[in-house]
Amino acid sequence: MTVEIEKLTRRRRMVLATSGLLFIILQPTVYNTLDAPMATWRAVDWVKASSFALWSAMLILILLTGGFPFRKLSQATRSALNDELTRDNRRVGYMAGYWAMMIAAAVLFALAQADFITPSECLRYLFAIGVAFPAIRFAALERRQDG
Amino acid sequence: MADGELVCRLREARTEAGLTQLELAERVGVSRKTINTVENGVFIPSTLLALKLARALGKSVEDLFGLSD
């Protein structure tokens, strides 16, 4: 069982780190067209919006459940994947996400006041940081503890 | 070490029992990483986990954890 848990926690860490980073990196390039009014969206924008929603939901769900929400796992394995160290790491991840959102909100507010970005962009960036930052912080903690 | 800090003797007790971190993790139902972080003093376990560790190693909680003088 524990060998399987080792494999699963490594996979969870990799998914959360790479997926979280990619989610933030793609915001100014791929998802920037979502800030236009919905009435002007083309089919490709609806696909982007769907992928944005699905990706966000997956990141939140993986972090919230301890990973692999749709995979059939024994109760013991699921419990070990979400043990008290994992829960503590998740708590630290959420705290880091809170502070990242606070700092981002201040920066985005200043940028919006100077008309560098629109309120819609501000909200999207804040949401993306709120989704991705706890996942990245959680993965970083898991990596450090993997000694 | 400052007064009242946690002293963990889990590694010694585990080695004495002839168990690896993986084996102990399996016995108490946590990941190996959790055992490793407790042994290294990175993570302070809950009362419940401390009791499970003590039971798995046939020791008392006080044998595994204590406070520095």
XYZ file of N, CA and C in Angstrom:
648
model
N 0.818 -1.201 0.000
C 0.000 0.000 0.000
C 0.859 1.261 0.000
N 1.903 1.275 0.870
C 2.694 2.500 1.005
C 3.478 2.850 -0.256
N 3.872 1.812 -1.030
C 4.587 2.083 -2.278
C 3.633 2.779 -3.247
N 2.399 2.318 -3.271
C 1.391 2.955 -4.117
C 1.174 4.402 -3.662
N 1.135 4.626 -2.360
C 0.934 5.983 -1.825
C 2.101 6.893 -2.223
N 3.319 6.329 -2.156
C 4.503 7.104 -2.566
C 4.349 7.567 -4.012
N 3.934 6.630 -4.876
C 3.769 6.940 -6.297
C 2.684 7.988 -6.497
N 1.567 7.801 -5.814
C 0.429 8.711 -5.982
C 0.749 10.120 -5.466
N 1.453 10.202 -4.333
C 1.771 11.541 -3.801
C 2.745 12.265 -4.721
N 3.675 11.506 -5.323
C 4.622 12.116 -6.273
C 3.869 12.643 -7.494
N 2.936 11.830 -7.965
C 2.147 12.232 -9.140
C 1.285 13.452 -8.804
N 0.690 13.434 -7.631
C -0.149 14.570 -7.204
C 0.684 15.855 -7.153
N 1.891 15.725 -6.601
C 2.781 16.889 -6.496
C 3.124 17.439 -7.874
N 3.470 16.532 -8.803
C 3.845 16.960 -10.160
C 2.673 17.640 -10.860
N 1.497 17.039 -10.738
C 0.301 17.592 -11.400
C -0.014 18.979 -10.847
N -0.004 19.113 -9.524
C -0.358 20.402 -8.927
C 0.661 21.479 -9.264
N 1.948 21.124 -9.243
C 2.990 22.127 -9.521
C 2.946 22.566 -10.981
N 2.988 21.617 -11.912
C 3.043 21.991 -13.331
C 1.721 22.612 -13.790
N 0.625 22.020 -13.354
C -0.678 22.512 -13.772
C -0.937 23.911 -13.185
N -0.575 24.111 -11.928
C -0.769 25.417 -11.291
C 0.058 26.498 -11.969
N 1.324 26.179 -12.259
C 2.200 27.157 -12.925
C 1.686 27.488 -14.318
N 1.329 26.445 -15.069
C 0.808 26.657 -16.429
C -0.460 27.505 -16.411
N -1.309 27.249 -15.422
C -2.574 27.973 -15.308
C -2.312 29.482 -15.190
N -1.305 29.857 -14.411
C -0.983 31.277 -14.244
C -0.292 31.823 -15.491
N 0.657 31.050 -16.038
C 1.426 31.521 -17.206
C 0.501 31.787 -18.406
N -0.529 30.967 -18.564
C -1.409 31.100 -19.733
C -2.441 32.225 -19.600
N -2.562 32.802 -18.408
C -3.591 33.831 -18.214
C -3.435 35.038 -19.157
N -2.240 35.641 -19.253
C -2.164 36.842 -20.103
C -2.153 36.545 -21.606
N -1.930 35.293 -21.976
C -1.830 34.985 -23.411
C -3.071 34.267 -23.937
N -3.326 33.085 -23.409
C -4.429 32.276 -23.949
C -5.802 32.796 -23.496
N -5.900 33.165 -22.218
C -7.227 33.480 -21.685
C -7.576 34.969 -21.752
N -6.718 35.796 -22.367
C -6.987 37.234 -22.383
C -8.216 37.605 -23.213
N -8.583 36.752 -24.169
C -9.745 37.070 -25.005
C -11.063 36.930 -24.229
N -11.013 36.291 -23.064
C -12.241 36.125 -22.275
C -12.686 37.424 -21.616
N -11.836 38.452 -21.654
C -12.200 39.718 -21.020
C -13.106 40.571 -21.899
N -13.250 40.193 -23.167
C -14.190 40.899 -24.054
C -15.621 40.544 -23.651
N -16.601 41.392 -23.980
C -17.999 41.050 -23.650
C -18.389 39.698 -24.249
N -19.191 38.955 -23.492
C -19.551 37.599 -23.901
C -20.232 37.563 -25.278
N -20.973 38.641 -25.584
C -21.714 38.687 -26.857
C -20.760 38.640 -28.061
N -19.530 39.039 -27.855
C -18.574 39.085 -28.973
C -17.737 37.806 -29.071
N -17.955 36.866 -28.173
C -17.119 35.654 -28.149
C -17.356 34.800 -29.399
N -16.248 34.239 -29.884
C -16.344 33.261 -30.979
C -16.349 31.860 -30.350
N -16.506 30.870 -31.199
C -16.566 29.484 -30.696
C -15.310 29.148 -29.888
N -14.166 29.619 -30.378
C -12.896 29.303 -29.701
C -12.862 29.892 -28.285
N -13.533 31.041 -28.108
C -13.559 31.654 -26.777
C -14.423 30.833 -25.804
N -15.485 30.229 -26.334
C -16.313 29.363 -25.485
C -15.524 28.119 -25.070
N -14.716 27.625 -25.988
C -13.858 26.472 -25.639
C -12.862 26.884 -24.561
N -12.277 28.082 -24.746
C -11.315 28.571 -23.740
C -11.990 28.748 -22.381
N -13.195 29.327 -22.389
C -13.912 29.547 -21.121
C -14.220 28.215 -20.441
N -14.586 27.229 -21.236
C -14.885 25.907 -20.657
C -13.627 25.285 -20.062
N -12.513 25.401 -20.807
C -11.259 24.815 -20.302
C -10.810 25.540 -19.036
N -11.027 26.860 -19.004
C -10.677 27.653 -17.818
C -11.477 27.157 -16.603
N -12.785 26.972 -16.794
C -13.652 26.529 -15.693
C -13.292 25.113 -15.239
N -13.063 24.229 -16.223
C -12.754 22.826 -15.914
C -11.408 22.701 -15.202
N -10.434 23.443 -15.725
C -9.081 23.417 -15.147
C -9.123 23.931 -13.703
N -9.846 25.043 -13.487
C -9.961 25.603 -12.129
C -10.595 24.576 -11.195
N -11.687 23.979 -11.659
C -12.404 23.007 -10.819
C -11.504 21.828 -10.475
N -10.718 21.362 -11.436
C -9.834 20.209 -11.197
C -8.764 20.545 -10.157
N -8.148 21.727 -10.317
C -7.101 22.118 -9.357
C -7.680 22.221 -7.942
N -8.848 22.833 -7.838
C -9.483 22.993 -6.520
C -9.827 21.619 -5.937
N -10.370 20.764 -6.768
C -10.817 19.439 -6.319
C -9.637 18.553 -5.894
N -8.550 18.594 -6.668
C -7.374 17.768 -6.330
C -6.828 18.184 -4.970
N -6.743 19.500 -4.765
C -6.190 19.989 -3.498
C -7.146 19.687 -2.337
N -8.414 19.847 -2.592
C -9.418 19.679 -1.542
C -9.572 18.230 -1.086
N -9.443 17.292 -2.021
C -9.716 15.887 -1.694
C -8.453 15.079 -1.371
N -7.295 15.693 -1.570
C -6.058 14.931 -1.381
C -5.624 14.260 -2.670
N -6.360 14.505 -3.744
C -5.972 14.008 -5.070
C -6.775 12.814 -5.535
N -6.790 12.631 -6.855
C -7.429 11.478 -7.506
C -8.903 11.307 -7.105
N -9.711 12.378 -7.237
C -11.101 12.298 -6.783
C -11.946 11.276 -7.543
N -11.570 10.983 -8.797
C -12.389 10.072 -9.598
C -11.790 8.675 -9.724
N -10.684 8.448 -9.044
C -10.018 7.158 -9.145
C -10.490 6.238 -8.014
N -10.668 4.960 -8.348
C -11.123 4.009 -7.336
C -9.933 3.613 -6.461
N -9.965 4.033 -5.221
C -8.886 3.723 -4.279
C -9.490 3.166 -2.998
N -8.710 2.339 -2.307
C -9.211 1.794 -1.042
C -9.312 2.917 -0.014
N -10.135 2.708 0.997
C -10.324 3.712 2.052
C -8.989 4.013 2.738
N -8.190 2.955 2.977
C -6.903 3.133 3.661
C -5.951 3.989 2.824
N -5.927 3.743 1.506
C -5.050 4.515 0.627
C -5.500 5.972 0.590
N -6.795 6.176 0.441
C -7.324 7.542 0.387
C -7.034 8.279 1.700
N -7.169 7.555 2.795
C -6.927 8.160 4.104
C -5.443 8.537 4.260
N -4.541 7.671 3.804
C -3.104 7.970 3.892
C -2.723 9.114 2.947
N -3.435 9.219 1.818
C -3.163 10.313 0.877
C -3.626 11.659 1.436
N -4.504 11.589 2.417
C -5.040 12.820 3.005
C -4.776 12.800 4.511
N -3.568 12.368 4.888
C -3.245 12.251 6.319
C -2.992 13.639 6.918
N -2.608 13.667 8.195
C -2.560 14.972 8.854
C -1.447 15.881 8.344
N -0.365 15.312 7.822
C 0.669 16.160 7.220
C 0.127 16.820 5.941
N -0.596 16.039 5.148
C -1.207 16.567 3.924
C -2.185 17.690 4.265
N -2.991 17.455 5.291
C -3.969 18.481 5.689
C -3.267 19.737 6.180
N -2.148 19.561 6.876
C -1.394 20.721 7.356
C -0.771 21.470 6.170
N -0.240 20.723 5.208
C 0.325 21.360 4.012
C -0.755 22.125 3.249
N -1.939 21.552 3.190
C -3.044 22.220 2.494
C -3.410 23.519 3.212
N -3.415 23.472 4.539
C -3.714 24.677 5.329
C -2.682 25.773 5.042
N -1.406 25.381 5.005
C -0.340 26.357 4.707
C -0.511 26.881 3.276
N -0.890 25.983 2.360
C -1.122 26.380 0.961
C -2.235 27.408 0.853
N -3.330 27.179 1.561
C -4.451 28.125 1.537
C -4.031 29.475 2.127
N -3.226 29.428 3.191
C -2.763 30.687 3.795
C -1.908 31.464 2.812
N -1.023 30.744 2.118
C -0.168 31.394 1.111
C -1.044 31.973 -0.008
N -2.087 31.242 -0.387
C -2.998 31.722 -1.417
C -3.700 32.998 -0.988
N -4.064 33.063 0.283
C -4.726 34.256 0.815
C -3.809 35.476 0.680
N -2.556 35.307 1.119
C -1.632 36.447 1.065
C -1.284 36.813 -0.376
N -1.166 35.816 -1.237
C -0.885 36.097 -2.652
C -2.042 36.891 -3.261
N -3.268 36.530 -2.904
C -4.434 37.261 -3.422
C -4.482 38.682 -2.874
N -4.133 38.857 -1.612
C -4.127 40.202 -1.013
C -3.123 41.102 -1.725
N -1.913 40.572 -1.937
C -0.873 41.369 -2.609
C -1.279 41.647 -4.055
N -1.780 40.606 -4.715
C -2.212 40.761 -6.112
C -3.343 41.776 -6.215
N -4.259 41.756 -5.256
C -5.387 42.696 -5.288
C -4.878 44.138 -5.214
N -3.886 44.378 -4.355
C -3.341 45.736 -4.228
C -2.659 46.167 -5.527
N -1.856 45.252 -6.110
C -1.137 45.573 -7.349
C -2.121 45.788 -8.503
N -3.100 44.895 -8.599
C -4.077 44.989 -9.690
C -4.938 46.241 -9.548
N -5.247 46.608 -8.320
C -6.023 47.830 -8.085
C -5.254 49.032 -8.631
N -3.946 49.078 -8.327
C -3.119 50.194 -8.807
C -3.054 50.190 -10.339
N -2.901 49.010 -10.919
C -2.829 48.911 -12.390
C -4.157 49.315 -13.032
N -5.262 48.942 -12.403
C -6.583 49.283 -12.947
C -6.829 50.785 -12.836
N -6.350 51.385 -11.743
C -6.499 52.831 -11.576
C -5.737 53.589 -12.658
N -4.610 53.014 -13.061
C -3.797 53.652 -14.105
C -4.241 53.217 -15.511
N -5.355 52.506 -15.568
C -5.929 52.044 -16.847
C -5.019 51.102 -17.637
N -4.155 50.382 -16.934
C -3.315 49.385 -17.605
C -4.095 48.101 -17.869
N -5.019 47.804 -16.978
C -5.840 46.597 -17.153
C -7.293 46.909 -16.806
N -8.186 46.068 -17.306
C -9.622 46.277 -17.069
C -10.043 45.565 -15.773
N -11.186 45.979 -15.196
C -11.675 45.277 -13.994
C -11.902 43.783 -14.246
N -12.324 43.444 -15.467
C -12.547 42.035 -15.796
C -11.234 41.247 -15.712
N -10.170 41.854 -16.246
C -8.846 41.194 -16.160
C -8.428 41.035 -14.703
N -8.670 42.093 -13.904
C -8.310 42.040 -12.475
C -8.958 40.837 -11.803
N -10.242 40.687 -12.055
C -10.974 39.586 -11.412
C -10.442 38.236 -11.869
N -10.163 38.125 -13.163
C -9.668 36.845 -13.706
C -8.309 36.505 -13.100
N -7.430 37.508 -13.021
C -6.099 37.262 -12.438
C -6.214 36.888 -10.959
N -7.076 37.601 -10.241
C -7.253 37.300 -8.812
C -7.749 35.868 -8.620
N -8.717 35.501 -9.441
C -9.265 34.137 -9.360
C -8.177 33.107 -9.666
N -7.417 33.373 -10.741
C -6.365 32.426 -11.147
C -5.321 32.269 -10.042
N -4.955 33.375 -9.401
C -3.967 33.305 -8.309
C -4.548 32.533 -7.128
N -5.822 32.796 -6.835
C -6.496 32.091 -5.737
C -6.588 30.592 -5.971
N -6.700 30.202 -7.236
C -6.794 28.769 -7.568
C -5.405 28.132 -7.590
N -4.469 28.792 -8.259
C -3.169 28.158 -8.535
C -2.168 28.270 -7.391
N -2.179 29.392 -6.677
C -1.113 29.598 -5.688
C -1.129 28.557 -4.553
N -2.284 28.256 -3.961
C -2.288 27.213 -2.924
C -1.783 25.870 -3.449
N -2.131 25.558 -4.709
C -1.690 24.281 -5.305
C -0.166 24.255 -5.447
N 0.401 25.373 -5.916
C 1.862 25.442 -6.110
C 2.584 25.377 -4.759
N 2.060 26.110 -3.784
C 2.685 26.119 -2.450
C 2.614 24.721 -1.808
N 1.476 24.083 -1.966
C 1.285 22.733 -1.436
C 2.305 21.782 -2.068
N 2.455 21.864 -3.398
C 3.400 20.992 -4.103
C 4.830 21.262 -3.649
N 5.144 22.538 -3.426
C 6.507 22.892 -2.988
C 6.787 22.301 -1.603
N 5.800 22.360 -0.716
C 5.975 21.793 0.632
C 6.175 20.285 0.556
N 5.364 19.629 -0.272
C 5.465 18.167 -0.411
C 6.837 17.774 -0.960
N 7.332 18.560 -1.885
C 8.642 18.266 -2.484
C 9.746 18.394 -1.428
N 9.654 19.472 -0.624
C 10.678 19.703 0.401
C 10.678 18.574 1.441
N 9.490 18.042 1.723
C 9.388 17.015 2.770
C 9.682 15.612 2.249
N 9.963 15.517 0.961
C 10.130 14.183 0.368
C 11.527 13.599 0.574
N 12.231 14.069 1.573
C 13.610 13.610 1.772
C 13.709 12.201 2.277
N 19.291 23.563 22.954
C 17.827 23.504 22.757
C 17.116 24.292 23.862
N 16.141 25.090 23.490
C 15.439 25.915 24.475
C 14.546 25.052 25.366
N 14.239 25.579 26.559
C 13.358 24.867 27.492
C 11.996 24.623 26.871
N 11.430 23.462 27.166
C 10.059 23.186 26.754
C 9.883 22.869 25.284
N 10.959 22.602 24.556
C 10.826 22.204 23.148
C 10.594 20.706 23.039
N 9.928 20.324 21.954
C 9.605 18.911 21.777
C 10.861 18.099 21.426
N 11.042 17.028 22.148
C 12.133 16.094 21.849
C 11.493 14.827 21.288
N 11.925 14.441 20.091
C 11.316 13.274 19.448
C 12.313 12.116 19.408
N 11.888 10.981 19.957
C 12.759 9.801 19.957
C 12.182 8.699 19.064
N 11.390 9.132 18.093
C 10.702 8.171 17.222
C 11.691 7.350 16.397
N 12.704 8.036 15.840
C 13.657 7.322 14.982
C 14.350 6.190 15.748
N 14.777 6.520 16.982
C 15.469 5.520 17.801
C 14.538 4.328 18.094
N 13.288 4.656 18.457
C 12.326 3.593 18.791
C 12.010 2.737 17.568
N 11.910 3.394 16.413
C 11.598 2.653 15.184
C 12.759 1.737 14.800
N 13.968 2.270 14.879
C 15.147 1.467 14.538
C 15.272 0.279 15.488
N 15.016 0.577 16.762
C 15.074 -0.478 17.790
C 14.066 -1.591 17.481
N 12.900 -1.188 16.951
C 11.863 -2.178 16.612
C 12.155 -2.871 15.282
N 13.191 -2.428 14.596
C 13.575 -3.046 13.324
C 12.627 -2.733 12.186
N 12.032 -1.552 12.230
C 11.084 -1.169 11.174
C 11.659 -0.058 10.296
N 11.252 -0.072 9.035
C 11.610 1.038 8.148
C 10.510 2.101 8.273
N 10.784 3.276 7.730
C 9.757 4.337 7.760
C 8.494 3.876 7.022
N 8.712 3.182 5.902
C 7.570 2.688 5.119
C 6.715 1.720 5.926
N 7.374 0.808 6.626
C 6.639 -0.196 7.411
C 5.851 0.456 8.547
N 6.490 1.418 9.213
C 5.791 2.102 10.302
C 4.613 2.916 9.754
N 4.848 3.559 8.596
C 3.782 4.351 7.967
C 2.579 3.462 7.666
N 2.852 2.286 7.156
C 1.763 1.358 6.813
C 1.007 0.930 8.074
N 1.740 0.708 9.151
C 1.095 0.259 10.402
C 0.149 1.310 10.980
N 0.523 2.593 10.829
C -0.325 3.637 11.427
C -1.228 4.331 10.405
N -1.103 3.939 9.116
C -2.015 4.462 8.091
C -1.735 5.881 7.646
N -0.438 6.222 7.581
C -0.065 7.547 7.046
C 0.972 7.340 5.941
N 1.410 8.433 5.323
C 2.438 8.314 4.292
C 3.824 8.276 4.948
N 4.812 7.761 4.204
C 6.181 7.691 4.722
C 6.708 9.088 5.041
N 6.259 10.047 4.213
C 6.684 11.439 4.386
C 6.295 11.959 5.772
N 5.145 11.550 6.243
C 4.677 12.003 7.557
C 5.619 11.482 8.648
N 5.993 10.202 8.543
C 6.928 9.626 9.525
C 8.265 10.361 9.458
N 8.725 10.603 8.235
C 10.014 11.280 8.036
C 10.012 12.687 8.651
N 8.919 13.435 8.430
C 8.879 14.813 8.945
C 8.741 14.829 10.473
N 8.051 13.820 11.029
C 7.951 13.747 12.497
C 9.342 13.446 13.073
N 10.036 12.487 12.462
C 11.378 12.114 12.964
C 12.361 13.280 12.881
N 12.213 14.088 11.838
C 13.138 15.212 11.662
C 12.714 16.465 12.425
N 11.589 16.372 13.130
C 11.129 17.526 13.911
C 10.506 18.618 13.066
N 10.207 18.320 11.797
C 9.581 19.317 10.908
C 8.087 19.424 11.202
N 7.504 18.294 11.561
C 6.060 18.246 11.792
C 5.772 17.666 13.174
N 4.930 18.371 13.932
C 4.545 17.881 15.261
C 3.222 17.134 15.111
N 3.215 15.837 15.426
C 1.995 15.053 15.201
C 0.892 15.397 16.192
N -0.332 15.056 15.808
C -1.469 15.252 16.719
C -1.391 14.200 17.829
N -2.217 14.378 18.840
C -2.264 13.403 19.940
C -2.639 12.023 19.397
N -3.593 12.027 18.472
C -4.070 10.760 17.909
C -2.932 10.018 17.199
N -2.184 10.736 16.372
C -1.086 10.085 15.647
C 0.009 9.642 16.617
N 0.279 10.457 17.634
C 1.293 10.084 18.636
C 0.893 8.785 19.336
N -0.388 8.667 19.652
C -0.883 7.439 20.307
C -0.766 6.235 19.373
N -1.089 6.446 18.095
C -0.993 5.345 17.120
C 0.456 4.906 16.954
N 1.366 5.876 16.917
C 2.797 5.552 16.765
C 3.281 4.757 17.971
N 2.863 5.220 19.152
C 3.282 4.539 20.383
C 2.759 3.096 20.397
N 1.522 2.934 19.991
C 0.936 1.587 19.984
C 1.640 0.692 18.964
N 1.929 1.249 17.794
C 2.590 0.457 16.746
C 3.987 0.013 17.169
N 4.631 0.813 18.006
C 5.999 0.485 18.424
C 6.043 -0.177 19.801
N 4.894 -0.369 20.415
C 4.840 -1.007 21.735
C 5.492 -0.161 22.812
N 5.336 1.137 22.695
C 5.930 2.067 23.675
C 4.839 3.000 24.185
N 5.189 3.809 25.176
C 4.246 4.837 25.596
C 4.574 6.120 24.821
N 3.607 7.026 24.790
C 3.838 8.298 24.080
C 5.025 9.036 24.698
N 5.143 8.936 26.027
C 6.257 9.618 26.710
C 7.610 9.032 26.315
N 7.616 7.747 25.904
C 8.876 7.145 25.434
C 9.300 7.769 24.101
N 8.294 8.157 23.314
C 8.585 8.682 21.966
C 8.777 10.190 21.947
N 7.999 10.868 22.780
C 8.057 12.333 22.768
C 8.213 12.858 24.186
N 8.946 13.931 24.294
C 9.110 14.562 25.596
C 9.426 16.028 25.424
N 9.605 16.692 26.551
C 9.970 18.106 26.507
C 11.403 18.264 26.979
N 12.122 19.170 26.350
C 13.506 19.404 26.768
C 13.509 20.102 28.127
N 14.547 19.844 28.925
C 14.624 20.444 30.280
C 14.945 21.935 30.195
